[in-house]
PDB file of C-alpha atoms in Angstrom:
ATOM      1  CA  GLU Y  12      -4.008 -15.533 -10.603  1.00  0.00           C
ATOM      2  CA  ASP Y  13      -4.481 -13.960  -7.133  1.00  0.00           C
ATOM      3  CA  LYS Y  14      -6.722 -10.928  -7.206  1.00  0.00           C
ATOM      4  CA  VAL Y  15      -8.498  -8.553  -4.919  1.00  0.00           C
ATOM      5  CA  VAL Y  16     -11.508  -6.628  -6.249  1.00  0.00           C
ATOM      6  CA  GLN Y  17     -13.065  -3.866  -4.476  1.00  0.00           C
ATOM      7  CA  SER Y  18     -16.464  -2.218  -5.133  1.00  0.00           C
ATOM      8  CA  PRO Y  19     -17.723   0.283  -5.761  1.00  0.00           C
ATOM      9  CA  LEU Y  20     -14.888   2.043  -7.370  1.00  0.00           C
ATOM     10  CA  SER Y  21     -16.310   5.339  -6.288  1.00  0.00           C
ATOM     11  CA  LEU Y  22     -19.177   6.490  -3.916  1.00  0.00           C
ATOM     12  CA  VAL Y  23     -20.604   9.835  -3.079  1.00  0.00           C
ATOM     13  CA  VAL Y  24     -22.863  10.081   0.051  1.00  0.00           C
ATOM     14  CA  HIS Y  25     -23.919  12.951   2.278  1.00  0.00           C
ATOM     15  CA  GLU Y  26     -22.525  13.578   5.822  1.00  0.00           C
ATOM     16  CA  GLY Y  27     -24.370  11.222   8.159  1.00  0.00           C
ATOM     17  CA  ASP Y  28     -24.950   8.530   5.724  1.00  0.00           C
ATOM     18  CA  THR Y  29     -23.863   5.007   6.375  1.00  0.00           C
ATOM     19  CA  VAL Y  30     -21.614   3.519   3.657  1.00  0.00           C
ATOM     20  CA  THR Y  31     -20.479  -0.321   3.222  1.00  0.00           C
ATOM     21  CA  LEU Y  32     -17.458  -0.932   1.021  1.00  0.00           C
ATOM     22  CA  ASN Y  33     -16.700  -4.378  -0.393  1.00  0.00           C
ATOM     23  CA  CYS Y  34     -13.647  -6.292  -0.956  1.00  0.00           C
ATOM     24  CA  SER Y  35     -13.592  -9.794  -2.507  1.00  0.00           C
ATOM     25  CA  TYR Y  36     -10.450 -11.880  -2.896  1.00  0.00           C
ATOM     26  CA  GLU Y  37      -9.231 -14.947  -4.776  1.00  0.00           C
ATOM     27  CA  VAL Y  38      -5.702 -15.773  -3.137  1.00  0.00           C
ATOM     28  CA  THR Y  39      -4.063 -18.897  -2.563  1.00  0.00           C
ATOM     29  CA  ASN Y  40      -2.860 -19.661   0.939  1.00  0.00           C
ATOM     30  CA  PHE Y  41      -4.843 -16.785   2.164  1.00  0.00           C
ATOM     31  CA  ARG Y  42      -3.985 -15.622   5.656  1.00  0.00           C
ATOM     32  CA  SER Y  43      -5.367 -12.272   6.585  1.00  0.00           C
ATOM     33  CA  LEU Y  44      -7.178  -9.250   4.821  1.00  0.00           C
ATOM     34  CA  LEU Y  45      -5.974  -5.666   5.786  1.00  0.00           C
ATOM     35  CA  TRP Y  46      -7.941  -2.447   5.254  1.00  0.00           C
ATOM     36  CA  TYR Y  47      -6.182   0.770   4.790  1.00  0.00           C
ATOM     37  CA  LYS Y  48      -7.257   4.480   4.507  1.00  0.00           C
ATOM     38  CA  GLN Y  49      -5.524   6.596   1.930  1.00  0.00           C
ATOM     39  CA  GLU Y  50      -5.836  10.486   2.104  1.00  0.00           C
ATOM     40  CA  LYS Y  51      -3.648  12.734   0.292  1.00  0.00           C
ATOM     41  CA  LYS Y  52      -0.781  11.101   2.090  1.00  0.00           C
ATOM     42  CA  ALA Y  53       0.337   7.765   3.105  1.00  0.00           C
ATOM     43  CA  PRO Y  54      -2.055   4.889   3.714  1.00  0.00           C
ATOM     44  CA  THR Y  55      -2.845   4.375   7.284  1.00  0.00           C
ATOM     45  CA  PHE Y  56      -3.625   1.016   8.729  1.00  0.00           C
ATOM     46  CA  LEU Y  57      -7.411   0.374   9.848  1.00  0.00           C
ATOM     47  CA  PHE Y  58      -7.846  -3.186  10.370  1.00  0.00           C
ATOM     48  CA  MET Y  59      -6.425  -6.693  10.002  1.00  0.00           C
ATOM     49  CA  LEU Y  60      -8.858  -9.507   9.699  1.00  0.00           C
ATOM     50  CA  THR Y  61      -7.732 -13.243  10.168  1.00  0.00           C
ATOM     51  CA  SER Y  62     -10.917 -14.940  11.495  1.00  0.00           C
ATOM     52  CA  SER Y  63     -14.174 -15.324   9.857  1.00  0.00           C
ATOM     53  CA  GLY Y  64     -17.195 -13.727  11.489  1.00  0.00           C
ATOM     54  CA  ILE Y  65     -15.481 -11.748  13.997  1.00  0.00           C
ATOM     55  CA  GLU Y  66     -16.287  -8.051  13.706  1.00  0.00           C
ATOM     56  CA  LYS Y  67     -13.543  -5.484  14.474  1.00  0.00           C
ATOM     57  CA  LYS Y  68     -14.440  -2.030  15.498  1.00  0.00           C
ATOM     58  CA  SER Y  69     -12.769   1.332  15.796  1.00  0.00           C
ATOM     59  CA  GLY Y  70     -15.096   4.228  16.527  1.00  0.00           C
ATOM     60  CA  ARG Y  71     -17.505   4.639  13.512  1.00  0.00           C
ATOM     61  CA  LEU Y  72     -15.655   2.036  11.433  1.00  0.00           C
ATOM     62  CA  SER Y  73     -16.190  -1.632  11.678  1.00  0.00           C
ATOM     63  CA  SER Y  74     -15.066  -4.630   9.447  1.00  0.00           C
ATOM     64  CA  ILE Y  75     -15.715  -8.192   9.167  1.00  0.00           C
ATOM     65  CA  LEU Y  76     -14.344 -11.300   7.046  1.00  0.00           C
ATOM     66  CA  ASP Y  77     -16.339 -13.995   5.522  1.00  0.00           C
ATOM     67  CA  LYS Y  78     -13.533 -16.688   4.453  1.00  0.00           C
ATOM     68  CA  LYS Y  79     -16.185 -18.937   3.128  1.00  0.00           C
ATOM     69  CA  GLU Y  80     -17.597 -16.563   0.552  1.00  0.00           C
ATOM     70  CA  LEU Y  81     -13.928 -14.813   0.102  1.00  0.00           C
ATOM     71  CA  PHE Y  82     -15.063 -11.252   1.007  1.00  0.00           C
ATOM     72  CA  SER Y  83     -14.791  -8.438   3.451  1.00  0.00           C
ATOM     73  CA  ILE Y  84     -16.848  -5.505   4.156  1.00  0.00           C
ATOM     74  CA  LEU Y  85     -15.897  -2.061   5.699  1.00  0.00           C
ATOM     75  CA  ASN Y  86     -18.798  -0.158   7.400  1.00  0.00           C
ATOM     76  CA  ILE Y  87     -18.558   3.565   8.193  1.00  0.00           C
ATOM     77  CA  THR Y  88     -21.657   4.987  10.074  1.00  0.00           C
ATOM     78  CA  ALA Y  89     -22.502   8.631  10.541  1.00  0.00           C
ATOM     79  CA  THR Y  90     -20.106   9.618   7.945  1.00  0.00           C
ATOM     80  CA  GLN Y  91     -18.064  12.726   8.175  1.00  0.00           C
ATOM     81  CA  THR Y  92     -16.336  14.902   5.688  1.00  0.00           C
ATOM     82  CA  GLY Y  93     -13.140  13.683   7.017  1.00  0.00           C
ATOM     83  CA  ASP Y  94     -13.952  10.099   5.940  1.00  0.00           C
ATOM     84  CA  SER Y  95     -13.479  11.191   2.431  1.00  0.00           C
ATOM     85  CA  ALA Y  96     -10.448   9.042   1.345  1.00  0.00           C
ATOM     86  CA  ILE Y  97      -9.513   6.066  -0.838  1.00  0.00           C
ATOM     87  CA  TYR Y  98     -10.119   2.953   1.043  1.00  0.00           C
ATOM     88  CA  LEU Y  99      -7.740   0.152   0.158  1.00  0.00           C
ATOM     89  CA  CYS Y 100      -7.921  -3.596   1.020  1.00  0.00           C
ATOM     90  CA  ALA Y 101      -5.169  -6.171   0.631  1.00  0.00           C
ATOM     91  CA  ALA Y 102      -4.847  -9.820   0.959  1.00  0.00           C
ATOM     92  CA  ASP Y 103      -1.907 -11.339   2.706  1.00  0.00           C
ATOM     93  CA  HIS Y 104      -0.901 -14.885   2.087  1.00  0.00           C
ATOM     94  CA  THR Y 105       1.556 -17.398   3.406  1.00  0.00           C
ATOM     95  CA  SER Y 106       3.039 -18.166   0.064  1.00  0.00           C
ATOM     96  CA  PRO Y 107       6.984 -18.026  -0.057  1.00  0.00           C
ATOM     97  CA  ASN Y 108       6.952 -14.457  -1.454  1.00  0.00           C
ATOM     98  CA  TYR Y 109       5.876 -11.526   0.723  1.00  0.00           C
ATOM     99  CA  GLN Y 110       3.588  -9.667  -1.491  1.00  0.00           C
ATOM    100  CA  LEU Y 111       0.187  -8.155  -0.437  1.00  0.00           C
ATOM    101  CA  ILE Y 112      -2.287  -8.411  -3.119  1.00  0.00           C
ATOM    102  CA  TRP Y 113      -3.949  -5.012  -3.292  1.00  0.00           C
ATOM    103  CA  GLY Y 114      -7.314  -3.874  -4.514  1.00  0.00           C
ATOM    104  CA  ALA Y 115      -7.686  -0.767  -6.599  1.00  0.00           C
ATOM    105  CA  GLY Y 116      -9.435   0.976  -3.876  1.00  0.00           C
ATOM    106  CA  THR Y 117     -12.873   2.623  -3.372  1.00  0.00           C
ATOM    107  CA  LYS Y 118     -12.901   6.457  -3.600  1.00  0.00           C
ATOM    108  CA  LEU Y 119     -15.364   7.598  -1.054  1.00  0.00           C
ATOM    109  CA  ILE Y 120     -16.484  11.426  -1.221  1.00  0.00           C
ATOM    110  CA  ILE Y 121     -18.622  12.582   1.737  1.00  0.00           C
ATOM    111  CA  LYS Y 122     -20.685  15.825   0.916  1.00  0.00           C
ATOM    112  CA  PRO Y 123     -21.590  18.181   3.627  1.00  0.00           C
TER     113      PRO Y 123
ATOM    114  CA  ASN Q   7       9.424   8.233  17.231  1.00  0.00           C
ATOM    115  CA  ALA Q   8       9.297   9.472  13.831  1.00  0.00           C
ATOM    116  CA  GLY Q   9       7.316   7.696  11.331  1.00  0.00           C
ATOM    117  CA  VAL Q  10       8.570   6.324   7.940  1.00  0.00           C
ATOM    118  CA  MET Q  11      10.354   9.123   6.105  1.00  0.00           C
ATOM    119  CA  GLN Q  12      10.610   9.414   2.387  1.00  0.00           C
ATOM    120  CA  ASN Q  13      12.366  11.858   0.445  1.00  0.00           C
ATOM    121  CA  PRO Q  14      12.035  13.808  -1.832  1.00  0.00           C
ATOM    122  CA  ARG Q  15       8.300  14.267  -1.762  1.00  0.00           C
ATOM    123  CA  HIS Q  16       8.332  15.348  -5.266  1.00  0.00           C
ATOM    124  CA  LEU Q  17      10.812  14.507  -8.005  1.00  0.00           C
ATOM    125  CA  VAL Q  18      10.835  15.527 -11.558  1.00  0.00           C
ATOM    126  CA  ARG Q  19      13.332  13.977 -13.790  1.00  0.00           C
ATOM    127  CA  ARG Q  20      13.762  14.177 -17.715  1.00  0.00           C
ATOM    128  CA  ARG Q  21      13.520  11.031 -19.785  1.00  0.00           C
ATOM    129  CA  GLY Q  22      16.783   9.198 -19.480  1.00  0.00           C
ATOM    130  CA  GLN Q  23      17.865  10.650 -16.140  1.00  0.00           C
ATOM    131  CA  GLU Q  24      18.236   8.531 -13.053  1.00  0.00           C
ATOM    132  CA  ALA Q  25      15.841   8.884  -9.995  1.00  0.00           C
ATOM    133  CA  ARG Q  26      16.743   8.036  -6.461  1.00  0.00           C
ATOM    134  CA  LEU Q  27      14.111   7.708  -3.845  1.00  0.00           C
ATOM    135  CA  ARG Q  28      15.018   7.391  -0.254  1.00  0.00           C
ATOM    136  CA  CYS Q  29      13.243   5.711   2.670  1.00  0.00           C
ATOM    137  CA  SER Q  30      14.151   5.822   6.234  1.00  0.00           C
ATOM    138  CA  PRO Q  31      12.020   3.116   8.091  1.00  0.00           C
ATOM    139  CA  MET Q  32      10.663   3.743  11.529  1.00  0.00           C
ATOM    140  CA  LYS Q  33      13.054   3.234  14.388  1.00  0.00           C
ATOM    141  CA  GLY Q  34      13.652  -0.336  15.246  1.00  0.00           C
ATOM    142  CA  HIS Q  35      12.106  -1.584  11.945  1.00  0.00           C
ATOM    143  CA  SER Q  36      14.402  -3.767   9.801  1.00  0.00           C
ATOM    144  CA  HIS Q  37      11.916  -4.728   7.149  1.00  0.00           C
ATOM    145  CA  VAL Q  38      11.132  -2.323   4.193  1.00  0.00           C
ATOM    146  CA  TYR Q  39       8.738  -2.691   1.316  1.00  0.00           C
ATOM    147  CA  TRP Q  40       8.383  -0.484  -1.699  1.00  0.00           C
ATOM    148  CA  TYR Q  41       5.269  -0.057  -3.636  1.00  0.00           C
ATOM    149  CA  ARG Q  42       4.231   1.789  -6.846  1.00  0.00           C
ATOM    150  CA  GLN Q  43       0.796   3.324  -7.146  1.00  0.00           C
ATOM    151  CA  LEU Q  44      -0.401   4.440 -10.602  1.00  0.00           C
ATOM    152  CA  PRO Q  45      -3.591   6.593 -11.083  1.00  0.00           C
ATOM    153  CA  GLU Q  46      -6.703   4.559 -10.718  1.00  0.00           C
ATOM    154  CA  GLU Q  47      -4.755   1.579  -9.436  1.00  0.00           C
ATOM    155  CA  GLY Q  48      -3.999   0.155  -6.167  1.00  0.00           C
ATOM    156  CA  LEU Q  49      -0.603  -0.227  -4.649  1.00  0.00           C
ATOM    157  CA  LYS Q  50       1.659  -2.638  -6.760  1.00  0.00           C
ATOM    158  CA  PHE Q  51       4.317  -4.405  -4.746  1.00  0.00           C
ATOM    159  CA  MET Q  52       7.840  -4.007  -6.064  1.00  0.00           C
ATOM    160  CA  VAL Q  53      10.367  -5.160  -3.444  1.00  0.00           C
ATOM    161  CA  TYR Q  54      10.820  -6.326  -0.140  1.00  0.00           C
ATOM    162  CA  LEU Q  55      14.252  -6.015   1.756  1.00  0.00           C
ATOM    163  CA  GLN Q  56      15.412  -6.668   5.120  1.00  0.00           C
ATOM    164  CA  LYS Q  57      18.692  -5.024   6.242  1.00  0.00           C
ATOM    165  CA  GLU Q  58      21.331  -5.615   3.510  1.00  0.00           C
ATOM    166  CA  ASN Q  59      19.011  -8.295   1.936  1.00  0.00           C
ATOM    167  CA  ILE Q  60      16.654  -8.375  -0.892  1.00  0.00           C
ATOM    168  CA  ILE Q  61      14.076 -10.941   0.289  1.00  0.00           C
ATOM    169  CA  ASP Q  62      11.537 -10.668  -2.486  1.00  0.00           C
ATOM    170  CA  GLU Q  63      11.942  -8.473  -5.694  1.00  0.00           C
ATOM    171  CA  SER Q  64       9.409 -10.343  -7.880  1.00  0.00           C
ATOM    172  CA  GLY Q  65       7.349  -7.130  -8.317  1.00  0.00           C
ATOM    173  CA  MET Q  66      10.283  -4.997  -9.646  1.00  0.00           C
ATOM    174  CA  PRO Q  67      10.962  -4.663 -13.286  1.00  0.00           C
ATOM    175  CA  LYS Q  68      14.212  -6.744 -14.328  1.00  0.00           C
ATOM    176  CA  GLU Q  69      15.703  -3.723 -15.988  1.00  0.00           C
ATOM    177  CA  ARG Q  70      16.493  -0.126 -14.889  1.00  0.00           C
ATOM    178  CA  PHE Q  71      15.254  -0.706 -11.307  1.00  0.00           C
ATOM    179  CA  SER Q  72      17.271  -1.554  -8.318  1.00  0.00           C
ATOM    180  CA  ALA Q  73      16.820  -1.405  -4.497  1.00  0.00           C
ATOM    181  CA  GLU Q  74      18.941  -1.722  -1.623  1.00  0.00           C
ATOM    182  CA  PHE Q  75      18.776  -1.267   2.210  1.00  0.00           C
ATOM    183  CA  PRO Q  76      22.264  -0.986   3.500  1.00  0.00           C
ATOM    184  CA  LYS Q  77      23.341  -1.672   7.034  1.00  0.00           C
ATOM    185  CA  GLU Q  78      23.656   2.049   7.669  1.00  0.00           C
ATOM    186  CA  GLY Q  79      21.368   4.613   6.074  1.00  0.00           C
ATOM    187  CA  PRO Q  80      18.041   4.496   4.236  1.00  0.00           C
ATOM    188  CA  SER Q  81      16.612   2.151   1.776  1.00  0.00           C
ATOM    189  CA  ILE Q  82      17.157   3.467  -1.883  1.00  0.00           C
ATOM    190  CA  LEU Q  83      14.933   2.700  -4.828  1.00  0.00           C
ATOM    191  CA  ARG Q  84      16.913   3.524  -7.919  1.00  0.00           C
ATOM    192  CA  ILE Q  85      15.471   3.946 -11.383  1.00  0.00           C
ATOM    193  CA  GLN Q  86      17.902   4.304 -14.350  1.00  0.00           C
ATOM    194  CA  GLN Q  87      17.033   5.876 -17.657  1.00  0.00           C
ATOM    195  CA  VAL Q  88      13.551   7.011 -16.554  1.00  0.00           C
ATOM    196  CA  VAL Q  89      10.704   6.886 -18.953  1.00  0.00           C
ATOM    197  CA  ARG Q  90       7.382   8.572 -18.916  1.00  0.00           C
ATOM    198  CA  GLY Q  91       5.668   5.422 -17.731  1.00  0.00           C
ATOM    199  CA  ASP Q  92       7.631   5.446 -14.458  1.00  0.00           C
ATOM    200  CA  SER Q  93       5.666   8.473 -13.445  1.00  0.00           C
ATOM    201  CA  ALA Q  94       4.040   7.296 -10.391  1.00  0.00           C
ATOM    202  CA  ALA Q  95       3.656   7.765  -6.667  1.00  0.00           C
ATOM    203  CA  TYR Q  96       6.236   5.490  -4.884  1.00  0.00           C
ATOM    204  CA  PHE Q  97       5.456   4.391  -1.365  1.00  0.00           C
ATOM    205  CA  CYS Q  98       7.774   2.562   1.102  1.00  0.00           C
ATOM    206  CA  ALA Q  99       6.538   0.941   4.227  1.00  0.00           C
ATOM    207  CA  SER Q 100       8.343  -0.647   7.115  1.00  0.00           C
ATOM    208  CA  SER Q 101       7.539  -3.281   9.733  1.00  0.00           C
ATOM    209  CA  LEU Q 102       8.989  -4.612  12.922  1.00  0.00           C
ATOM    210  CA  SER Q 103       8.749  -8.083  11.629  1.00  0.00           C
ATOM    211  CA  GLY Q 104       8.310  -9.713   8.325  1.00  0.00           C
ATOM    212  CA  GLY Q 105       5.405 -11.542   6.896  1.00  0.00           C
ATOM    213  CA  ASN Q 106       3.122  -8.415   6.306  1.00  0.00           C
ATOM    214  CA  THR Q 107       2.330  -7.727   9.864  1.00  0.00           C
ATOM    215  CA  GLU Q 108       1.120  -4.199  10.387  1.00  0.00           C
ATOM    216  CA  ALA Q 109       3.325  -1.895   8.165  1.00  0.00           C
ATOM    217  CA  PHE Q 110       3.663   1.679   8.427  1.00  0.00           C
ATOM    218  CA  PHE Q 111       3.714   3.747   5.399  1.00  0.00           C
ATOM    219  CA  GLY Q 112       5.868   6.892   4.356  1.00  0.00           C
ATOM    220  CA  GLN Q 113       4.376   9.753   2.608  1.00  0.00           C
ATOM    221  CA  GLY Q 114       5.335   8.709  -0.666  1.00  0.00           C
ATOM    222  CA  THR Q 115       7.484  10.319  -3.417  1.00  0.00           C
ATOM    223  CA  ARG Q 116       5.790  11.502  -6.563  1.00  0.00           C
ATOM    224  CA  LEU Q 117       7.903  11.015  -9.464  1.00  0.00           C
ATOM    225  CA  THR Q 118       7.094  12.949 -12.608  1.00  0.00           C
ATOM    226  CA  VAL Q 119       9.154  12.135 -15.854  1.00  0.00           C
ATOM    227  CA  VAL Q 120       9.033  14.989 -18.383  1.00  0.00           C
TER     228      VAL Q 120
END
């Protein structure tokens, strides 16, 4: 069965810390992995990773995919209270259906 | 260009009533996806529609749930005879093309069944 597992489920750090969120996947016909940030509203798109070993960066956020070991990490440096959110990852595959396989999310709390 | 619009934002229904959730995709987007999010769980795919067609409904319960995306107007997710277990946040997303390219999400509808 296809699945995406995120860890940790929740994380509390202080402002300024660096955090690493993990996402492992077992998905047939894997195509890409997506990261979303969900606050008290809709998930917002962060990254789509298709190729292994190529880091994508956006400000203090960066992410990389390892297709050999079947995982991705999302790094956030110099965290701010506004980074507090649930971070979701999802795997896309090329099977005939169009479902994204979602992880349960990591709840990140940044304390001032 | 307005984003994906969902309404209502909050919906309370008594057991046995019907719930209708609306989703207007971003302008120019003809692909719509509906997801359900239960507490402590990720987003669960329900159905994928492209104008007037259901492409994939494998994530939607066979009974009481239906979805449509007419030629004109918003996409509708309809839940008949709601039960307490239907209480959840329902998100819709739209994309310019299919195949799970970048999708933009609406604010969600929180359904509470009392």
